[in-house]
């Protein structure tokens, strides 16, 4: 497989032209789960220790102010608080004289784009339109802390004051006329724009054969969905069946087991998380769930649904029958692009964009004044190759919202490619699972240090790019946050076989905390 790679470009634009005041930093120890994202963003301020603690500088220098703010935005647990953190705006800017920018979507990508526009000095009218009535909130926590009962609704809210925008919450955009630059809202309302950010995210995927109107079959995407599931958890009589073996399904199962509920996961694929982590790591995750008391029915599907009056009776392929008090569908998401019907845009698996986040128009060229970000955007990340893909992760949404805002202000000709290192995290029955890069792009997984038996290890994913070279596509860590940090800047690099064997282990063991991990060819069993 050959990969066409342009000259290296920065993965995230900097704000060096703006003198930002230094914020005072505090970290909520009750929230912090030691994922180490803050260390990746601001290594001069945050540090993970070998004792399993987080050290940080409470009063960092002005030079690190932007890095600290980015660390706070990307923190998975939103555990970092900044005082006196409102940054100054840059020089007053308009999008080539335009007066109004509309952001469609009020999730992390939309909010991040709006704040970046203000940070970059845009002083025109900024309108955020979203179909949820609740303002921006921490969506990943829905399937984790919120459903487990550890967080309430107030714990989820995100500070959106920096956006300084007009909010149209509870409003679903129904159409777009890209030629006239007009959005259609309910009631045939027309909303003209000069610049547009598409950040509508995804809708929860449904099952074709599942009953449409049963209140015992729920999905998870929004806060309202999570609130309904949380109430159903409290009232459910009988087993909870989770349909889907991806991250959403696994985290739903973890939340239900934390509340001492009987749980079964039904998934067509096997093992768990195999699409993201591959079969070897997926089997380890499966063992975690079984040890926690989760009943796994993998490699099968539901072929019959029946209401019993007290619950649902599910018949699986092969004849097994499950009685459930509640079924939750955790089947992933479908890009929310219905409002783009008839525009001529390529919405196959999301909105097609160029490398700088500009939407590709009907004629195949980037559209000035129109960008996309977050889960709905499909773009080529040149760190890996030129294939457009979507990435459904919190940190990518934050970073892509910022990159899209920069691209909107710069225009297609001057905008820089968005080439991030994707990062994601999860907790599976008390084990922290983290990744840098895109492990799913790899064709081989190798142990680089630690012990899978002890559930504390790092695994590297690679793929061949020539007869004698491999690309590092991602690294996954189980309870190894501090060790994962050494790999972040290596993701996407192409190595000769000799370099891969020599440099990756030494980079991972640079501080000697674990000693040399051994050859990268040590396979995970």
Short mmCIF file of C-alpha atoms in Angstrom, two decimals:
data_model
loop_
_atom_site.label_atom_id
_atom_site.label_comp_id
_atom_site.label_asym_id
_atom_site.label_seq_id
_atom_site.Cartn_x
_atom_site.Cartn_y
_atom_site.Cartn_z
CA UNK A 1 0.00 0.00 0.00
CA UNK A 2 1.44 3.37 -0.95
CA UNK A 3 0.61 6.61 0.79
CA UNK A 4 0.86 10.02 -0.82
CA UNK A 5 1.93 12.48 1.83
CA UNK A 6 2.37 16.23 1.32
CA UNK A 7 4.97 18.26 3.10
CA UNK A 8 4.47 18.24 6.89
CA UNK A 9 2.08 20.85 8.18
CA UNK A 10 1.19 21.89 11.71
CA UNK A 11 -1.69 19.84 13.10
CA UNK A 12 -3.16 22.82 14.94
CA UNK A 13 -2.71 26.52 14.26
CA UNK A 14 -1.17 28.53 17.07
CA UNK A 15 -2.21 31.88 18.48
CA UNK A 16 1.25 33.34 18.80
CA UNK A 17 0.16 36.75 17.61
CA UNK A 18 -2.03 37.31 20.64
CA UNK A 19 -0.69 38.01 24.09
CA UNK A 20 -2.96 35.98 26.34
CA UNK A 21 -3.06 36.65 30.09
CA UNK A 22 -1.95 33.70 32.21
CA UNK A 23 -4.83 31.90 33.95
CA UNK A 24 -4.63 30.44 37.45
CA UNK A 25 -5.07 26.66 37.36
CA UNK A 26 -6.84 24.28 39.71
CA UNK A 27 -7.73 20.61 39.22
CA UNK A 28 -10.69 18.84 40.80
CA UNK A 29 -9.16 15.67 42.24
CA UNK A 30 -12.58 14.04 42.48
CA UNK A 31 -13.04 14.39 38.72
CA UNK A 32 -9.53 13.80 37.43
CA UNK A 33 -9.00 10.23 36.18
CA UNK A 34 -5.35 10.74 35.20
CA UNK A 35 -5.82 10.32 31.45
CA UNK A 36 -2.93 12.71 30.84
CA UNK A 37 -4.53 14.70 28.01
CA UNK A 38 -3.53 17.89 29.84
CA UNK A 39 0.10 16.73 29.80
CA UNK A 40 -0.05 16.31 26.03
CA UNK A 41 -1.46 19.82 25.62
CA UNK A 42 0.61 21.70 28.22
CA UNK A 43 3.65 19.64 29.27
CA UNK A 44 5.28 22.62 30.96
CA UNK A 45 2.30 22.95 33.33
CA UNK A 46 1.03 19.40 33.92
CA UNK A 47 2.95 16.21 34.69
CA UNK A 48 1.90 12.63 35.42
CA UNK A 49 4.14 11.02 38.00
CA UNK A 50 5.15 7.39 38.40
CA UNK A 51 3.29 7.51 41.73
CA UNK A 52 0.02 7.74 39.82
CA UNK A 53 -0.64 11.41 40.59
CA UNK A 54 -0.96 14.62 38.57
CA UNK A 55 1.36 17.50 39.39
CA UNK A 56 0.68 20.94 37.96
CA UNK A 57 1.77 24.56 38.17
CA UNK A 58 -1.03 26.59 39.75
CA UNK A 59 0.21 29.91 38.31
CA UNK A 60 1.72 29.19 34.89
CA UNK A 61 3.55 31.73 32.79
CA UNK A 62 1.87 33.84 30.14
CA UNK A 63 3.83 31.91 27.51
CA UNK A 64 1.83 28.76 28.31
CA UNK A 65 -1.61 30.44 28.58
CA UNK A 66 -2.95 29.12 25.27
CA UNK A 67 -1.71 25.60 25.99
CA UNK A 68 -3.40 25.65 29.39
CA UNK A 69 -6.71 26.75 27.88
CA UNK A 70 -6.49 23.98 25.32
CA UNK A 71 -5.77 21.46 28.08
CA UNK A 72 -8.90 22.59 29.91
CA UNK A 73 -11.04 22.31 26.76
CA UNK A 74 -9.76 18.82 25.91
CA UNK A 75 -9.81 17.34 29.43
CA UNK A 76 -12.08 14.25 29.24
CA UNK A 77 -13.43 14.83 32.74
CA UNK A 78 -13.56 18.64 32.50
CA UNK A 79 -11.59 18.64 35.76
CA UNK A 80 -9.47 21.74 35.07
CA UNK A 81 -10.72 25.13 36.23
CA UNK A 82 -9.13 28.37 35.08
CA UNK A 83 -9.50 31.69 36.88
CA UNK A 84 -9.15 35.00 35.01
CA UNK A 85 -9.14 32.86 31.89
CA UNK A 86 -11.08 34.97 29.39
CA UNK A 87 -8.57 35.53 26.59
CA UNK A 88 -8.32 38.77 24.64
CA UNK A 89 -9.62 38.85 21.10
CA UNK A 90 -7.29 39.22 18.20
CA UNK A 91 -7.37 42.10 15.73
CA UNK A 92 -10.88 42.79 14.45
CA UNK A 93 -11.61 40.55 11.49
CA UNK A 94 -14.45 39.82 9.12
CA UNK A 95 -14.77 36.96 6.66
CA UNK A 96 -13.89 39.05 3.62
CA UNK A 97 -16.30 41.75 4.72
CA UNK A 98 -19.04 39.34 5.80
CA UNK A 99 -21.25 40.22 8.71
CA UNK A 100 -22.87 36.98 9.91
CA UNK A 101 -21.47 33.53 10.58
CA UNK A 102 -23.90 30.74 11.45
CA UNK A 103 -22.78 27.60 13.27
CA UNK A 104 -25.22 24.71 12.81
CA UNK A 105 -24.73 22.46 15.83
CA UNK A 106 -24.16 23.32 19.48
CA UNK A 107 -22.04 20.34 20.46
CA UNK A 108 -18.28 20.47 21.17
CA UNK A 109 -17.32 21.12 17.54
CA UNK A 110 -19.81 23.96 17.09
CA UNK A 111 -18.97 25.56 20.44
CA UNK A 112 -15.25 25.22 19.79
CA UNK A 113 -15.61 26.88 16.37
CA UNK A 114 -17.61 29.75 17.82
CA UNK A 115 -15.09 30.43 20.58
CA UNK A 116 -12.22 30.24 18.12
CA UNK A 117 -13.90 32.76 15.81
CA UNK A 118 -14.15 35.24 18.68
CA UNK A 119 -10.62 34.43 19.77
CA UNK A 120 -9.43 35.21 16.26
CA UNK A 121 -11.10 38.59 16.34
CA UNK A 122 -14.31 38.03 14.39
CA UNK A 123 -16.66 40.76 15.66
CA UNK A 124 -19.64 40.26 13.36
CA UNK A 125 -22.89 38.53 14.22
CA UNK A 126 -22.42 34.95 15.39
CA UNK A 127 -25.46 32.65 15.53
CA UNK A 128 -25.49 29.09 16.90
CA UNK A 129 -28.43 26.90 15.89
CA UNK A 130 -29.05 23.54 17.56
CA UNK A 131 -31.95 21.14 17.81
CA UNK A 132 -31.41 20.37 21.50
CA UNK A 133 -32.93 22.70 24.09
CA UNK A 134 -29.98 22.25 26.42
CA UNK A 135 -26.89 24.33 25.75
CA UNK A 136 -23.42 22.79 25.23
CA UNK A 137 -22.60 19.89 27.55
CA UNK A 138 -20.09 17.07 28.02
CA UNK A 139 -21.56 14.41 25.74
CA UNK A 140 -19.01 11.59 26.39
CA UNK A 141 -19.91 11.67 30.08
CA UNK A 142 -23.49 10.64 29.30
CA UNK A 143 -22.58 6.96 28.86
CA UNK A 144 -20.08 7.08 31.70
CA UNK A 145 -20.49 9.27 34.79
CA UNK A 146 -24.08 10.40 34.19
CA UNK A 147 -25.62 6.96 33.64
CA UNK A 148 -23.57 5.53 36.49
CA UNK A 149 -25.15 8.15 38.76
CA UNK A 150 -21.87 9.86 39.63
CA UNK A 151 -22.75 13.13 37.86
CA UNK A 152 -25.91 15.18 37.64
CA UNK A 153 -27.11 17.46 34.85
CA UNK A 154 -25.25 20.49 36.22
CA UNK A 155 -21.96 18.57 36.12
CA UNK A 156 -22.30 18.17 32.35
CA UNK A 157 -22.64 21.83 31.38
CA UNK A 158 -19.87 23.57 29.45
CA UNK A 159 -18.99 27.26 29.73
CA UNK A 160 -20.05 28.90 26.48
CA UNK A 161 -19.72 32.54 27.52
CA UNK A 162 -16.64 33.13 25.38
CA UNK A 163 -18.68 32.52 22.22
CA UNK A 164 -20.63 35.77 22.72
CA UNK A 165 -23.29 34.49 20.32
CA UNK A 166 -27.01 34.49 19.64
CA UNK A 167 -28.39 31.04 20.48
CA UNK A 168 -31.25 29.36 18.64
CA UNK A 169 -31.70 26.27 20.82
CA UNK A 170 -34.43 23.74 20.16
CA UNK A 171 -34.33 24.70 16.47
CA UNK A 172 -33.65 22.08 13.80
CA UNK A 173 -32.24 23.32 10.52
CA UNK A 174 -34.29 21.78 7.72
CA UNK A 175 -32.58 22.96 4.55
CA UNK A 176 -29.69 24.78 2.90
CA UNK A 177 -29.47 26.79 -0.31
CA UNK A 178 -25.69 27.04 -0.80
CA UNK A 179 -26.00 29.35 -3.83
CA UNK A 180 -28.12 31.94 -2.01
CA UNK A 181 -26.35 31.28 1.34
CA UNK A 182 -29.60 30.75 3.19
CA UNK A 183 -30.62 28.21 5.83
CA UNK A 184 -34.20 27.07 6.23
CA UNK A 185 -35.62 26.74 9.75
CA UNK A 186 -38.99 25.43 10.96
CA UNK A 187 -41.99 27.48 9.87
CA UNK A 188 -40.26 28.33 6.57
CA UNK A 189 -38.01 30.85 8.36
CA UNK A 190 -35.01 31.92 6.28
CA UNK A 191 -31.64 32.57 7.95
CA UNK A 192 -29.10 34.19 5.59
CA UNK A 193 -25.40 33.78 6.33
CA UNK A 194 -22.05 34.97 5.08
CA UNK A 195 -20.05 32.14 6.63
CA UNK A 196 -21.26 28.68 7.66
CA UNK A 197 -19.90 26.03 10.03
CA UNK A 198 -21.56 22.61 9.71
CA UNK A 199 -21.28 20.78 13.03
CA UNK A 200 -24.50 18.79 13.28
CA UNK A 201 -22.87 15.60 14.55
CA UNK A 202 -24.69 12.28 14.31
CA UNK A 203 -28.03 10.75 15.22
CA UNK A 204 -28.25 7.46 17.11
CA UNK A 205 -28.49 4.48 14.79
CA UNK A 206 -31.72 2.48 15.00
CA UNK A 207 -32.50 -1.14 14.13
CA UNK A 208 -34.79 -1.92 11.22
CA UNK A 209 -36.72 -4.67 12.98
CA UNK A 210 -36.98 -3.15 16.45
CA UNK A 211 -40.47 -1.95 17.51
CA UNK A 212 -40.73 1.75 16.75
CA UNK A 213 -42.87 2.93 19.64
CA UNK A 214 -41.93 0.79 22.62
CA UNK A 215 -40.90 2.77 25.69
CA UNK A 216 -38.73 -0.20 26.67
CA UNK A 217 -36.37 0.31 23.70
CA UNK A 218 -34.13 3.37 24.02
CA UNK A 219 -31.16 4.88 22.22
CA UNK A 220 -28.35 7.10 23.51
CA UNK A 221 -27.16 10.25 21.83
CA UNK A 222 -28.53 13.33 23.59
CA UNK A 223 -28.98 14.41 27.18
CA UNK A 224 -32.70 13.70 26.92
CA UNK A 225 -31.85 10.16 25.80
CA UNK A 226 -29.50 9.70 28.75
CA UNK A 227 -32.05 11.07 31.21
CA UNK A 228 -34.63 8.60 29.90
CA UNK A 229 -32.18 5.70 30.22
CA UNK A 230 -31.17 6.75 33.73
CA UNK A 231 -34.82 6.80 34.79
CA UNK A 232 -35.39 3.44 33.12
CA UNK A 233 -32.38 1.98 34.95
CA UNK A 234 -34.02 2.95 38.23
CA UNK A 235 -37.37 1.44 37.26
CA UNK A 236 -36.39 -1.54 35.11
CA UNK A 237 -37.73 -4.89 36.21
CA UNK A 238 -35.42 -7.59 34.95
CA UNK A 239 -32.36 -7.84 32.75
CA UNK A 240 -30.95 -4.96 30.73
CA UNK A 241 -30.03 -5.91 27.17
CA UNK A 242 -27.50 -3.73 25.37
CA UNK A 243 -27.44 -4.11 21.59
CA UNK A 244 -24.04 -3.26 20.15
CA UNK A 245 -20.46 -4.17 20.99
CA UNK A 246 -18.74 -0.84 20.32
CA UNK A 247 -17.73 1.81 22.82
CA UNK A 248 -21.27 3.05 23.44
CA UNK A 249 -22.56 -0.46 24.09
CA UNK A 250 -19.63 -1.36 26.33
CA UNK A 251 -19.90 1.84 28.37
CA UNK A 252 -23.65 1.35 28.77
CA UNK A 253 -22.94 -2.12 30.12
CA UNK A 254 -20.32 -0.75 32.53
CA UNK A 255 -22.76 1.89 33.81
CA UNK A 256 -25.51 -0.69 34.35
CA UNK A 257 -23.19 -3.11 36.16
CA UNK A 258 -21.98 -0.28 38.41
CA UNK A 259 -25.61 -0.08 39.55
CA UNK A 260 -25.65 -3.86 40.20
CA UNK A 261 -28.00 -4.60 37.30
CA UNK A 262 -28.07 -7.83 35.30
CA UNK A 263 -26.71 -7.01 31.85
CA UNK A 264 -26.44 -8.83 28.53
CA UNK A 265 -24.63 -7.46 25.46
CA UNK A 266 -25.87 -8.71 22.10
CA UNK A 267 -23.63 -7.91 19.12
CA UNK A 268 -23.31 -9.25 15.59
CA UNK A 269 -19.56 -8.75 15.59
CA UNK A 270 -17.01 -10.45 17.81
CA UNK A 271 -15.11 -9.74 19.94
CA UNK A 272 -16.10 -6.48 21.61
CA UNK A 273 -14.57 -3.29 20.14
CA UNK A 274 -13.03 -5.30 17.30
CA UNK A 275 -13.62 -2.54 14.72
CA UNK A 276 -11.62 -0.03 16.74
CA UNK A 277 -9.09 -2.13 18.63
CA UNK A 278 -8.89 -5.33 16.60
CA UNK A 279 -9.57 -8.88 17.71
CA UNK A 280 -6.68 -9.32 20.13
CA UNK A 281 -7.40 -6.31 22.31
CA UNK A 282 -11.12 -6.89 21.84
CA UNK A 283 -10.82 -10.29 23.48
CA UNK A 284 -9.14 -8.68 26.48
CA UNK A 285 -12.03 -6.23 26.78
CA UNK A 286 -14.45 -9.16 26.53
CA UNK A 287 -12.73 -10.89 29.46
CA UNK A 288 -13.10 -7.71 31.51
CA UNK A 289 -16.84 -7.69 30.89
CA UNK A 290 -17.29 -11.36 31.68
CA UNK A 291 -15.31 -11.00 34.90
CA UNK A 292 -17.58 -8.09 35.83
CA UNK A 293 -20.65 -10.29 35.38
CA UNK A 294 -21.79 -9.16 31.91
CA UNK A 295 -23.42 -11.88 29.80
CA UNK A 296 -21.98 -11.66 26.28
CA UNK A 297 -23.89 -12.94 23.27
CA UNK A 298 -21.55 -12.17 20.39
CA UNK A 299 -21.65 -13.14 16.76
CA UNK A 300 -25.44 -13.21 16.78
CA UNK A 301 -28.41 -10.91 16.27
CA UNK A 302 -31.99 -10.40 17.40
CA UNK A 303 -34.42 -11.93 14.90
CA UNK A 304 -37.68 -11.50 16.82
CA UNK A 305 -39.05 -8.91 19.27
CA UNK A 306 -42.16 -9.47 21.34
CA UNK A 307 -43.86 -7.45 24.07
CA UNK A 308 -44.84 -9.58 27.08
CA UNK A 309 -46.62 -6.99 29.20
CA UNK A 310 -43.82 -7.05 31.77
CA UNK A 311 -41.02 -6.51 29.29
CA UNK A 312 -39.62 -7.75 26.01
CA UNK A 313 -38.85 -11.26 24.80
CA UNK A 314 -35.99 -11.37 22.30
CA UNK A 315 -35.22 -14.36 20.11
CA UNK A 316 -31.65 -14.59 18.86
CA UNK A 317 -30.37 -16.20 15.69
CA UNK A 318 -29.78 -19.79 16.75
CA UNK A 319 -32.89 -19.92 18.93
CA UNK A 320 -31.80 -18.54 22.30
CA UNK A 321 -34.43 -16.40 24.06
CA UNK A 322 -33.75 -13.43 26.35
CA UNK A 323 -36.31 -11.74 28.58
CA UNK A 324 -35.51 -8.08 29.16
CA UNK A 325 -37.02 -5.28 31.21
CA UNK A 326 -35.18 -2.73 29.06
CA UNK A 327 -33.26 -2.73 25.76
CA UNK A 328 -30.79 0.04 24.93
CA UNK A 329 -29.43 0.34 21.40
CA UNK A 330 -25.75 1.26 21.37
CA UNK A 331 -25.13 0.90 17.66
CA UNK A 332 -23.14 4.04 16.96
CA UNK A 333 -24.21 7.06 14.97
CA UNK A 334 -25.47 8.11 11.54
CA UNK A 335 -24.22 11.51 10.25
CA UNK A 336 -26.97 14.13 10.54
CA UNK A 337 -27.09 15.34 6.95
CA UNK A 338 -30.83 15.18 6.16
CA UNK A 339 -30.95 18.98 6.02
CA UNK A 340 -28.48 18.93 3.12
CA UNK A 341 -30.74 16.96 0.77
CA UNK A 342 -30.92 18.54 -2.68
CA UNK A 343 -27.80 20.67 -2.24
CA UNK A 344 -25.58 18.56 -4.50
CA UNK A 345 -23.05 18.10 -1.68
CA UNK A 346 -21.41 14.72 -1.17
CA UNK A 347 -22.94 13.46 2.09
CA UNK A 348 -21.91 9.82 1.75
CA UNK A 349 -21.01 8.95 5.35
CA UNK A 350 -20.87 12.59 6.38
CA UNK A 351 -20.05 15.92 4.73
CA UNK A 352 -17.07 15.62 2.38
CA UNK A 353 -14.37 18.23 3.06
CA UNK A 354 -10.89 19.00 1.83
CA UNK A 355 -7.88 18.73 4.11
CA UNK A 356 -8.51 22.20 5.58
CA UNK A 357 -12.15 21.46 6.59
CA UNK A 358 -13.70 23.38 3.68
CA UNK A 359 -16.81 21.65 2.36
CA UNK A 360 -16.42 20.26 -1.15
CA UNK A 361 -19.08 21.85 -3.34
CA UNK A 362 -21.26 20.31 -6.06
CA UNK A 363 -18.58 21.01 -8.68
CA UNK A 364 -15.87 19.23 -6.69
CA UNK A 365 -14.04 22.33 -5.42
CA UNK A 366 -13.81 23.71 -1.86
CA UNK A 367 -16.60 26.19 -1.10
CA UNK A 368 -15.43 29.56 0.23
CA UNK A 369 -17.26 30.52 3.41
CA UNK A 370 -18.40 26.97 4.20
CA UNK A 371 -16.60 24.55 6.53
CA UNK A 372 -17.52 21.45 8.55
CA UNK A 373 -16.24 20.02 11.82
CA UNK A 374 -16.73 17.19 14.27
CA UNK A 375 -18.51 13.87 13.87
CA UNK A 376 -20.34 14.92 10.68
CA UNK A 377 -17.21 15.91 8.74
CA UNK A 378 -15.33 13.50 6.45
CA UNK A 379 -11.91 14.79 5.51
CA UNK A 380 -8.43 13.47 4.56
CA UNK A 381 -6.04 13.54 7.50
CA UNK A 382 -2.74 13.80 5.68
CA UNK A 383 -0.92 12.57 8.75
CA UNK A 384 -2.01 9.12 7.57
CA UNK A 385 -3.08 9.29 3.92
CA UNK A 386 -5.43 11.06 1.49
CA UNK A 387 -8.57 9.00 2.23
CA UNK A 388 -11.46 11.11 3.66
CA UNK A 389 -12.75 9.65 6.94
CA UNK A 390 -14.89 10.69 9.88
CA UNK A 391 -13.62 10.66 13.48
CA UNK A 392 -16.20 10.46 16.26
CA UNK A 393 -14.26 11.54 19.32
CA UNK A 394 -14.57 14.47 21.75
CA UNK A 395 -11.03 15.84 21.35
CA UNK A 396 -11.20 15.67 17.57
CA UNK A 397 -14.45 17.66 17.69
CA UNK A 398 -12.81 20.34 19.84
CA UNK A 399 -9.70 20.58 17.67
CA UNK A 400 -11.56 20.37 14.37
CA UNK A 401 -13.95 23.12 15.43
CA UNK A 402 -10.94 25.34 16.00
CA UNK A 403 -9.32 24.36 12.71
CA UNK A 404 -12.57 24.93 10.81
CA UNK A 405 -12.92 28.42 12.29
CA UNK A 406 -9.37 29.27 11.25
CA UNK A 407 -10.03 27.92 7.76
CA UNK A 408 -13.24 29.90 7.43
CA UNK A 409 -11.43 33.14 8.20
CA UNK A 410 -8.46 32.29 5.97
CA UNK A 411 -10.35 31.01 2.92
CA UNK A 412 -9.61 27.87 0.86
CA UNK A 413 -6.44 29.20 -0.74
CA UNK A 414 -4.69 30.17 2.51
CA UNK A 415 -6.09 27.63 4.99
CA UNK A 416 -3.71 24.99 6.36
CA UNK A 417 -4.50 21.26 6.43
CA UNK A 418 -5.94 19.83 9.63
CA UNK A 419 -3.62 16.93 10.54
CA UNK A 420 -4.33 15.98 14.16
CA UNK A 421 -3.33 12.94 16.17
CA UNK A 422 -6.76 11.54 17.11
CA UNK A 423 -7.15 10.67 20.79
CA UNK A 424 -9.88 8.83 22.63
CA UNK A 425 -10.49 7.21 25.98
CA UNK A 426 -12.87 4.96 27.85
CA UNK A 427 -13.16 3.13 31.14
CA UNK A 428 -14.09 -0.53 31.15
CA UNK A 429 -14.96 -1.77 34.63
CA UNK A 430 -12.29 0.35 36.30
CA UNK A 431 -9.58 -0.08 33.64
CA UNK A 432 -8.53 3.10 31.83
CA UNK A 433 -8.34 2.49 28.09
CA UNK A 434 -6.73 5.19 25.95
CA UNK A 435 -5.44 5.57 22.43
CA UNK A 436 -3.48 7.99 20.31
CA UNK A 437 -3.81 7.85 16.54
CA UNK A 438 -6.14 5.62 14.54
CA UNK A 439 -5.53 2.01 15.59
CA UNK A 440 -8.20 0.77 13.18
CA UNK A 441 -5.97 1.74 10.24
CA UNK A 442 -3.31 -0.71 11.38
CA UNK A 443 -3.06 -4.25 10.05
CA UNK A 444 -0.80 -5.54 12.82
CA UNK A 445 -0.80 -5.08 16.58
CA UNK A 446 2.30 -5.62 18.70
CA UNK A 447 3.08 -5.43 22.39
CA UNK A 448 5.61 -2.69 23.12
CA UNK A 449 5.67 -2.85 26.90
CA UNK A 450 3.84 -4.05 29.95
CA UNK A 451 1.75 -7.15 30.49
CA UNK A 452 -1.71 -7.91 29.08
CA UNK A 453 -2.20 -10.42 31.90
CA UNK A 454 -1.77 -7.61 34.42
CA UNK A 455 -4.00 -5.31 32.30
CA UNK A 456 -1.26 -2.70 32.21
CA UNK A 457 0.38 -2.48 28.81
CA UNK A 458 0.83 -0.61 25.54
CA UNK A 459 0.14 -2.00 22.08
CA UNK A 460 1.25 -0.44 18.79
CA UNK A 461 -0.69 -0.65 15.53
CA UNK A 462 1.21 -0.50 12.26
CA UNK A 463 0.60 -1.01 8.54
CA UNK A 464 3.00 -1.55 5.63
CA UNK A 465 3.60 1.35 3.25
CA UNK A 466 6.34 -0.35 1.22
CA UNK A 467 8.29 -3.58 1.20
CA UNK A 468 10.57 -2.43 4.02
CA UNK A 469 8.67 0.32 5.84
CA UNK A 470 5.75 0.54 8.25
CA UNK A 471 3.59 3.41 9.42
CA UNK A 472 2.67 3.72 13.09
CA UNK A 473 -1.09 4.33 12.95
CA UNK A 474 -1.86 4.25 16.65
CA UNK A 475 -1.00 3.13 20.16
CA UNK A 476 -3.47 1.81 22.73
CA UNK A 477 -2.82 1.77 26.46
CA UNK A 478 -4.51 -0.14 29.26
CA UNK A 479 -3.95 1.69 32.56
CA UNK A 480 -0.79 3.24 31.11
CA UNK A 481 -1.54 6.95 30.74
CA UNK A 482 1.92 8.15 31.69
CA UNK A 483 3.62 5.71 29.30
CA UNK A 484 1.34 6.59 26.39
CA UNK A 485 2.63 10.17 26.35
CA UNK A 486 5.89 9.16 24.67
CA UNK A 487 4.06 7.95 21.58
CA UNK A 488 1.85 10.93 20.79
CA UNK A 489 4.32 12.69 18.50
CA UNK A 490 5.34 9.45 16.76
CA UNK A 491 1.92 8.60 15.33
CA UNK A 492 1.82 8.81 11.55
CA UNK A 493 5.55 8.42 11.10
CA UNK A 494 6.88 5.95 8.57
CA UNK A 495 9.70 3.74 9.84
CA UNK A 496 12.03 1.26 8.28
CA UNK A 497 11.84 -2.15 9.92
CA UNK A 498 15.17 -1.53 11.64
CA UNK A 499 14.10 1.89 12.94
CA UNK A 500 10.85 0.49 14.23
CA UNK A 501 12.62 -2.19 16.23
CA UNK A 502 15.27 0.19 17.55
CA UNK A 503 13.52 3.48 18.27
CA UNK A 504 9.98 2.76 19.38
CA UNK A 505 10.86 0.74 22.48
CA UNK A 506 13.56 3.20 23.55
CA UNK A 507 11.16 6.11 23.09
CA UNK A 508 8.55 4.37 25.22
CA UNK A 509 11.03 3.66 28.00
CA UNK A 510 12.84 6.99 27.93
CA UNK A 511 12.46 7.72 31.64
CA UNK A 512 13.35 4.16 32.72
CA UNK A 513 10.18 3.68 34.73
CA UNK A 514 9.54 0.27 33.18
CA UNK A 515 12.86 -0.56 31.62
CA UNK A 516 13.31 -1.61 28.01
CA UNK A 517 10.15 -3.21 26.68
CA UNK A 518 11.80 -5.55 24.22
CA UNK A 519 11.30 -5.96 20.52
CA UNK A 520 8.18 -4.49 19.02
CA UNK A 521 7.53 -7.81 17.33
CA UNK A 522 6.47 -9.42 20.62
CA UNK A 523 2.92 -10.37 19.73
CA UNK A 524 -0.10 -9.98 21.97
CA UNK A 525 -1.77 -13.33 22.61
#
